Tab-separated table of C-alpha atoms in Angstrom:
chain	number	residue	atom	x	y	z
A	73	UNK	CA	-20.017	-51.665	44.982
A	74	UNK	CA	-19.651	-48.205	46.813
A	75	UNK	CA	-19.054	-45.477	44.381
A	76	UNK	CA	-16.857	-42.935	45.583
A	77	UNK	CA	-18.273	-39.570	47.042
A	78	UNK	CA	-16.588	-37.605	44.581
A	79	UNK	CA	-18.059	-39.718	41.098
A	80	UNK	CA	-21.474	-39.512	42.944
A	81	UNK	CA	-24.347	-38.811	40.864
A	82	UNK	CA	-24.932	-35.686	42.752
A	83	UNK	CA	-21.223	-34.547	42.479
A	84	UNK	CA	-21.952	-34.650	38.601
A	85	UNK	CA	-24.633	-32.953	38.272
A	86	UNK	CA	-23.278	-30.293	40.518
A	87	UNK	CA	-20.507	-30.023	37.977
A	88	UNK	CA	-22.813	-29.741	35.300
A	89	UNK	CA	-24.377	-27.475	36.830
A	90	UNK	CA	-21.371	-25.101	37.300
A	91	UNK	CA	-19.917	-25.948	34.161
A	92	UNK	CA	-23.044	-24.927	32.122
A	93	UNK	CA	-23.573	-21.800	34.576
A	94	UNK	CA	-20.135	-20.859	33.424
A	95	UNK	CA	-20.545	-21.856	29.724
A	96	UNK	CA	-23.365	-19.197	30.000
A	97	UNK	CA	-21.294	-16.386	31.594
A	98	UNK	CA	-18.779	-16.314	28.815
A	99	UNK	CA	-21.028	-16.370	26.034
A	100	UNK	CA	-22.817	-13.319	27.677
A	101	UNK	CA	-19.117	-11.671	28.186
A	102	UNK	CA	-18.486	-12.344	24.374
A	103	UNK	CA	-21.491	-11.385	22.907
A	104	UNK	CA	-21.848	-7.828	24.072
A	105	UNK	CA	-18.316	-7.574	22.709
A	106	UNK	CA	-20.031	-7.754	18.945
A	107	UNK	CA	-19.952	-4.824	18.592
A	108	UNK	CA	-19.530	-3.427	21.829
A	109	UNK	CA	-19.982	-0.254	20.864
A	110	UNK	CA	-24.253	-1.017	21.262
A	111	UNK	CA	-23.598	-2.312	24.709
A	112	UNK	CA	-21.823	0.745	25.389
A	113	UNK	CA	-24.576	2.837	24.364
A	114	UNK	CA	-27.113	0.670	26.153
A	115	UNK	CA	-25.714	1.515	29.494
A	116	UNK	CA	-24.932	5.673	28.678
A	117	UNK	CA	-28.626	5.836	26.941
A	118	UNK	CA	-30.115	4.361	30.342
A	119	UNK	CA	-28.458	5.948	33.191
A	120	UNK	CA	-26.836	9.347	33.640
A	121	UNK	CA	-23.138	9.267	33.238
A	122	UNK	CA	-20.546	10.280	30.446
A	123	UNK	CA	-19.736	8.041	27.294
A	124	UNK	CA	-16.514	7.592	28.569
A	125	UNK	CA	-17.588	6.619	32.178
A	126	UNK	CA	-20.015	3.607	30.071
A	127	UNK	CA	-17.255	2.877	28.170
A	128	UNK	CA	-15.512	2.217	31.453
A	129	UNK	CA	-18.865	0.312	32.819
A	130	UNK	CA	-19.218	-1.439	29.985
A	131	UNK	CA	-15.550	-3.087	30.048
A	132	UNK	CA	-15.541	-3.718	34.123
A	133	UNK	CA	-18.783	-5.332	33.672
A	134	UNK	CA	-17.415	-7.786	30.174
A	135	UNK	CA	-14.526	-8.756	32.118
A	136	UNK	CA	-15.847	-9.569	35.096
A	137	UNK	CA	-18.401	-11.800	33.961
A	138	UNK	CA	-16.563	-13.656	31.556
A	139	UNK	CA	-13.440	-13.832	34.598
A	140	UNK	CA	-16.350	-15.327	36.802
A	141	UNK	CA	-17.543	-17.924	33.950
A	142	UNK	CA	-14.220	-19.414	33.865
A	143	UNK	CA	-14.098	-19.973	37.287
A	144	UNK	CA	-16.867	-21.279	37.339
A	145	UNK	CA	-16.049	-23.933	34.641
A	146	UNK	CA	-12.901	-25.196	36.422
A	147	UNK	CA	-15.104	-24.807	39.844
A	148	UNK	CA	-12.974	-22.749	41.580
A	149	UNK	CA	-14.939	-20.299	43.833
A	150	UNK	CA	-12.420	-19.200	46.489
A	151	UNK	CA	-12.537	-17.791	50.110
A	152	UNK	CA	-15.958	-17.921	51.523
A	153	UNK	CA	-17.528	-19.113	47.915
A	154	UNK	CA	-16.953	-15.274	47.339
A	155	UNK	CA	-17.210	-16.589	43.379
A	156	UNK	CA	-20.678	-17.731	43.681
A	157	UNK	CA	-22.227	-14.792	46.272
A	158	UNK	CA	-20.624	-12.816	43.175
A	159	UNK	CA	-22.701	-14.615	40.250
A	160	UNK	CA	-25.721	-13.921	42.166
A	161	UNK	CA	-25.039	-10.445	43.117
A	162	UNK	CA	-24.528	-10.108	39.306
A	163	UNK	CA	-27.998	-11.613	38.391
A	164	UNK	CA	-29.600	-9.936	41.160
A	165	UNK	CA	-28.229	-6.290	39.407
A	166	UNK	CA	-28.864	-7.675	36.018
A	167	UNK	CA	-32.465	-8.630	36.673
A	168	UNK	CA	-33.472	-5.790	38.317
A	169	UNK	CA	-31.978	-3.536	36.011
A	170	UNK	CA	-34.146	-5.326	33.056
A	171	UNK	CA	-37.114	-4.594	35.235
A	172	UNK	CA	-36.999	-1.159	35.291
A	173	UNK	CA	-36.737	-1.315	31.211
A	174	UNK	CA	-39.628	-4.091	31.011
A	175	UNK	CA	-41.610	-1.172	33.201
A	176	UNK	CA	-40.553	1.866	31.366
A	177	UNK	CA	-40.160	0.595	27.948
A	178	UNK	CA	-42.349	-2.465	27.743
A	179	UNK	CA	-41.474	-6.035	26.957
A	180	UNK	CA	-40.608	-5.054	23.057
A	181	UNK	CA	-36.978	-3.330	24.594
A	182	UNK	CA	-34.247	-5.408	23.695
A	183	UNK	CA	-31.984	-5.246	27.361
A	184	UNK	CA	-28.721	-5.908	25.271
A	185	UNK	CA	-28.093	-8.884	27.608
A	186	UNK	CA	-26.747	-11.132	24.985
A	187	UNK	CA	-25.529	-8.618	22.242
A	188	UNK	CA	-26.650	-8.933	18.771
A	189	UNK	CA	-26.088	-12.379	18.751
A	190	UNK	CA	-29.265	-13.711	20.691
A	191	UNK	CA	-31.914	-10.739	20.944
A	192	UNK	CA	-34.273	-11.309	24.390
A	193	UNK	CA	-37.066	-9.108	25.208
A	194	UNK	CA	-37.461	-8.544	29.001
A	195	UNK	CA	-39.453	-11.401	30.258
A	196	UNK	CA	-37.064	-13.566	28.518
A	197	UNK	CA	-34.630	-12.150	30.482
A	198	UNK	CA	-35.826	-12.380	33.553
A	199	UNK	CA	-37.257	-15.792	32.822
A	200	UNK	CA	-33.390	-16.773	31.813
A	201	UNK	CA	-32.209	-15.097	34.977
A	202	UNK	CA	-34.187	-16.556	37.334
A	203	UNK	CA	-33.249	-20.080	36.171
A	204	UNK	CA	-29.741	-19.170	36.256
A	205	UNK	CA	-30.593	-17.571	40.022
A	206	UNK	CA	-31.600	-20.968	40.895
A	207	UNK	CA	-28.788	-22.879	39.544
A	208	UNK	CA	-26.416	-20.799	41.567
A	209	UNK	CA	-28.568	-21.527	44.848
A	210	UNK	CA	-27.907	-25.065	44.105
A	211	UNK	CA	-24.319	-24.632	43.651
A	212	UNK	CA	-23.679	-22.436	47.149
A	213	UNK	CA	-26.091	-25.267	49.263
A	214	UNK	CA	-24.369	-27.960	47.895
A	215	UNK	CA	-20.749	-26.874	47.847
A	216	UNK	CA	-18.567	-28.351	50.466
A	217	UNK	CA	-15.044	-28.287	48.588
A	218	UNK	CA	-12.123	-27.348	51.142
A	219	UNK	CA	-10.341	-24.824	48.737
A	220	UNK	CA	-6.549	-24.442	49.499
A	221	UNK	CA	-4.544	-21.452	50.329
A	222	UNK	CA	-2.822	-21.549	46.707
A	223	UNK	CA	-6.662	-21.691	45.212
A	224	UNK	CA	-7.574	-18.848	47.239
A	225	UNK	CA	-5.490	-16.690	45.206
A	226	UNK	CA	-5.639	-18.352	42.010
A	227	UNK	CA	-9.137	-17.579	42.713
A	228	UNK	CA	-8.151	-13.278	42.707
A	229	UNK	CA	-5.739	-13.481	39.414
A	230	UNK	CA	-8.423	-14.977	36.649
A	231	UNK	CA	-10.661	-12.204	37.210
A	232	UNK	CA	-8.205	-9.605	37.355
A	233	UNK	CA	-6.514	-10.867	34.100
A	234	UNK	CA	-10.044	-10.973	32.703
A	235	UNK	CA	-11.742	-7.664	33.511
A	236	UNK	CA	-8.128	-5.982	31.902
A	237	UNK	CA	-8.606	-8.075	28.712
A	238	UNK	CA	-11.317	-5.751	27.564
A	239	UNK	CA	-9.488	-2.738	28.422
A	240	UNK	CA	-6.382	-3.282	26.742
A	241	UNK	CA	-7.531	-5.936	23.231
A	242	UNK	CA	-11.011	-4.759	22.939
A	243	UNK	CA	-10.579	-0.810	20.887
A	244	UNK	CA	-12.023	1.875	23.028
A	245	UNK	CA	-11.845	3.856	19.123
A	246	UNK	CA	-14.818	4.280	17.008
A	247	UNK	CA	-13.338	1.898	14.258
A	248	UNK	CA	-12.471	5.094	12.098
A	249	UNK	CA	-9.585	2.937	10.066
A	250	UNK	CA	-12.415	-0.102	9.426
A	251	UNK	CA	-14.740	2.772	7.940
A	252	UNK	CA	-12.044	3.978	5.922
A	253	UNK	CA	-11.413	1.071	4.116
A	254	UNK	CA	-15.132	1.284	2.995
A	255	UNK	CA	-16.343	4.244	2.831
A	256	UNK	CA	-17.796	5.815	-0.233
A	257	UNK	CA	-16.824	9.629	-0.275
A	258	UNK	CA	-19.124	12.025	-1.717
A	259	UNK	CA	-16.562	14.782	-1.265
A	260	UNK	CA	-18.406	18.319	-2.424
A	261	UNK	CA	-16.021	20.923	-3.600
A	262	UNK	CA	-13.944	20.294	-1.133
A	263	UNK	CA	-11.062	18.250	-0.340
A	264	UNK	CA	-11.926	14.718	1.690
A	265	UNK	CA	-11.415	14.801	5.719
A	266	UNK	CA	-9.486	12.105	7.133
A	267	UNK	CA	-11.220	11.979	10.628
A	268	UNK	CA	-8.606	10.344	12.132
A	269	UNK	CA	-6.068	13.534	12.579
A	270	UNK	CA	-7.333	16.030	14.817
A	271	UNK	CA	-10.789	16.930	16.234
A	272	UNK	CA	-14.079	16.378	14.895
A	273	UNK	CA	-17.697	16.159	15.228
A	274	UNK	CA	-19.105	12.692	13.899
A	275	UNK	CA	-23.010	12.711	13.045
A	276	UNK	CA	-24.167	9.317	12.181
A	277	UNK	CA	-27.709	10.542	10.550
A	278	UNK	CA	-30.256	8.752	8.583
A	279	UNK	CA	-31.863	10.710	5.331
A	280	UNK	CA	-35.556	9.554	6.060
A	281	UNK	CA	-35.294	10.057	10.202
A	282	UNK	CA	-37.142	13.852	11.025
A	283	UNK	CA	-35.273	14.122	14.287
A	284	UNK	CA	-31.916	13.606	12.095
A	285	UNK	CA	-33.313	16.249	9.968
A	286	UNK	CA	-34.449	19.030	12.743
A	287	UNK	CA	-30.230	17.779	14.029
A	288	UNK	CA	-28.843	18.648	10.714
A	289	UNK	CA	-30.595	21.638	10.147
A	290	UNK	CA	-29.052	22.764	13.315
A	291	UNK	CA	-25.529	22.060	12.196
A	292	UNK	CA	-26.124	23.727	9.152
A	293	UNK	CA	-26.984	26.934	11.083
A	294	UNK	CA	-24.189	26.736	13.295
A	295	UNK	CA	-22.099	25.694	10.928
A	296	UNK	CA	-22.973	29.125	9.426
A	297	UNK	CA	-22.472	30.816	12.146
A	298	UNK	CA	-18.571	29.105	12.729
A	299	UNK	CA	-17.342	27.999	9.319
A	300	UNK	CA	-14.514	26.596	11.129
A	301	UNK	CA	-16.382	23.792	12.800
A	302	UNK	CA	-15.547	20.345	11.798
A	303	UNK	CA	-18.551	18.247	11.518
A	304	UNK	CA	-19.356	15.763	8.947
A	305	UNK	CA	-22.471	13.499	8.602
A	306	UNK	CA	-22.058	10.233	8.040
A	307	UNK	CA	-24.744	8.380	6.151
A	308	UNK	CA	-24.988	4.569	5.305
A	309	UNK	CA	-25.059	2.948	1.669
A	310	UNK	CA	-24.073	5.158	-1.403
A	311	UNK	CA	-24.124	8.926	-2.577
A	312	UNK	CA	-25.966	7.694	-5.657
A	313	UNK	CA	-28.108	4.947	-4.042
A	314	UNK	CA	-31.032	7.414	-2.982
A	315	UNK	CA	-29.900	10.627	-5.126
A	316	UNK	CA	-33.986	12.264	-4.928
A	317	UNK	CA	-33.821	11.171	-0.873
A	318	UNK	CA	-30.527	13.207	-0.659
A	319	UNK	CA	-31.691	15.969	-2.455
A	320	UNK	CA	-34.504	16.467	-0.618
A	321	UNK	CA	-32.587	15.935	2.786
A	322	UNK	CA	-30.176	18.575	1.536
A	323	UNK	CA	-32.834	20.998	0.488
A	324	UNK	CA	-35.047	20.955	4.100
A	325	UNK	CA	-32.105	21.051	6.000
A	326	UNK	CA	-29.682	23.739	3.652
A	327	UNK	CA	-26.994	21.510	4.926
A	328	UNK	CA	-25.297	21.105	1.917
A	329	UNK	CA	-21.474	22.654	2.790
A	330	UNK	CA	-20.991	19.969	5.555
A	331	UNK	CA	-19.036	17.530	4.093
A	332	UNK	CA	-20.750	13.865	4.311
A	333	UNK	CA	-19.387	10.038	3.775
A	334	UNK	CA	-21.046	7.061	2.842
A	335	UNK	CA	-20.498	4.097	4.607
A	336	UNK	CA	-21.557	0.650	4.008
A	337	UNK	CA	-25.284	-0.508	6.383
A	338	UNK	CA	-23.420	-2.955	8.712
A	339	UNK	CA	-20.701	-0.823	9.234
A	340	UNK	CA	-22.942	2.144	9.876
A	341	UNK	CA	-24.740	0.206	13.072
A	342	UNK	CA	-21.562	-1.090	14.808
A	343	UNK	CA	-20.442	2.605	14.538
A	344	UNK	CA	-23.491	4.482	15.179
A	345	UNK	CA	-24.988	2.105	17.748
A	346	UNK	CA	-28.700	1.640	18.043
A	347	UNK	CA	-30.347	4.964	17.260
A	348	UNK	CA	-29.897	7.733	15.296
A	349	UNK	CA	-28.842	10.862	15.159
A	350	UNK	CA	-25.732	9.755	16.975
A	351	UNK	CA	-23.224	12.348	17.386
A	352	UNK	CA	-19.855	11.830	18.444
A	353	UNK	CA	-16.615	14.339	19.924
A	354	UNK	CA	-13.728	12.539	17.958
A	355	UNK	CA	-10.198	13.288	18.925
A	356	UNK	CA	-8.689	11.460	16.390
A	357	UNK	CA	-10.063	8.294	16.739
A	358	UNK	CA	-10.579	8.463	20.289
A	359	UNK	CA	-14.446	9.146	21.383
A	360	UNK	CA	-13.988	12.103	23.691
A	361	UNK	CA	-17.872	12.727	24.359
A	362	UNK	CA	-21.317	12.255	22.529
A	363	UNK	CA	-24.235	14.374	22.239
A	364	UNK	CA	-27.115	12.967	23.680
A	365	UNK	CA	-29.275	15.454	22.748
A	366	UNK	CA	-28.649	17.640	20.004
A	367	UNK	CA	-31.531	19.798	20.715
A	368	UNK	CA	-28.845	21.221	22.982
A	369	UNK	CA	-26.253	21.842	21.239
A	370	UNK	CA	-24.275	25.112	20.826
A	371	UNK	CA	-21.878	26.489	18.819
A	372	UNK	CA	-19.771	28.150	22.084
A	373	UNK	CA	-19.875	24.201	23.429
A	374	UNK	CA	-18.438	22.979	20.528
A	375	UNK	CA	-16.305	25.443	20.013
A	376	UNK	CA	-14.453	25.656	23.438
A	377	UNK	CA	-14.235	21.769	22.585
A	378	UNK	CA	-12.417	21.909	19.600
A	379	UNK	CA	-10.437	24.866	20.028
A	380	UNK	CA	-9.426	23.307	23.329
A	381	UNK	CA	-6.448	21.956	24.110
């Protein structure tokens, strides 16, 4: 008995194959969605552009991948196989690019590839990649599917649809309202801030971290020097969980007019991403800029933003 070309054991496994590439495209779209605030910062900590342009990066790239992992579930790879030349484009950019942070920052960096959900050191990475590379060779040698006009353009709309999910469902906000519903205010003398009217400058600090220290020191002077400025450090856990800590911060820093919140630890990371101090330019609860330095920071800066229009 002949079994037909199409139930071939090659046929299935070439399915698998695509099936299993996809499977592993839209978990690694997903899971730099939780939160993605830390793959955001992973691509504006690593290359030279604004927080909103990697916010903008960081959503093109999400949707795109997880638009190409369902095509490549239901095996649809369009005009010229453009769907598979695109996977390996993709893994081609993605390997290289956790080269250069396996070179510079040796194989303990965590490349973000999969999120929070499955930490991978570089050679990991690459070892994953490369596998992956290989399974999409397979897939454009073996491929011989006539694709139909109709298909061909089916082929454009997935990915589209996909790569302006991100956009328009996943918030492009710092998640001031899920903060507020947790946070533990340690309000001074005067009245709590609600962050999300108006401007503001966001410091994410820890009490123990130096360089969040020399950064709040800095505040406090400017903050002397333009009472008006609205910053406020955020800090995670309680006002009264580390009150000697807090003193002491307080004390080296003589930052103790800027108003500060306390927020709860898992919060704190999803907002203030992987390091600290991480300052944010809040217009309402839209993330205007961040500071990646605050050794550079200036009171006329800060001030033309906020006065700004």
């Amino acid at each position: 008995m002949t079994i037909p070309a199409k139930y071939s054991i090659s046929r299935i496994i070439f399915y698998i194959l695509s099936i299993t590439l996809g499977l592993l495209f839209l978990f690694s779209a997903f899971s730099k969605t939780i939160p993605i605030s830390l793959f955001i910062d992973n691509i504006y900590n690593r290359f030279s552009i604004t927080y909103q342009a990697a916010s903008l990066l960081a959503r093109f790239i999400i949707g795109f991948e997880a638009g190409l992992g369902v095509l490549l579930i239901i095996g649809l790879y369009g005009k010229w196989r453009w769907v598979l030349y695109s996977v390996f484009g993709l893994l081609v950019a993605f390997t290289a690019f956790i080269l250069v942070i396996w070179i510079q920052e040796g194989n303990e960096a965590d490349c973000g590839c999969m999120g929070e959900m499955v930490k991978l050191n570089p050679m990991w990475s690459v070892i994953k990649n490369i596998l992956m590379l290989a399974m999409v060779v397979i897939l454009i040698v073996k491929d011989r599917k006539k694709e139909t006009t109709s298909r061909y353009y089916f082929a454009w709309i997935i990915p589209v649809i996909f790569i302006c999910y991100p956009f328009i469902f996943v918030p492009g906000e710092l998640g001031i309202d899920k903060m507020y519903a947790v946070t533990y205010n340690d309000s001074l003398t005067a009245p709590p801030v609600d962050l999300r009217d108006g401007k503001h400058i966001v410091a994410f600090m820890s009490l123990t971290c130096s360089h969040c220290r020399e950064a709040a020191a800095k505040f406090a002077r400017m903050k002397k020097e333009d009472p008006d400025m609205p910053v406020i450090f955020i800090f995670s856990g309680k006002a009264d969980q580390y009150p000697d800590i807090l003193k002491d911060f307080l004390s080296e820093t003589q930052s103790g007019q800027i108003q500060r919140h306390f927020i709860p630890k898992s919060i704190f990371r999803e907002l203030a991403g992987r390091g600290v101090p991480s300052i944010f330019m809040l217009n309402g609860t839209e993330i205007e800029d961040k500071i990646d330095n605050y050794k550079n920071m200036s009171v006329k800066r800060l001030k033309d933003w906020y006065q700004g229009a």
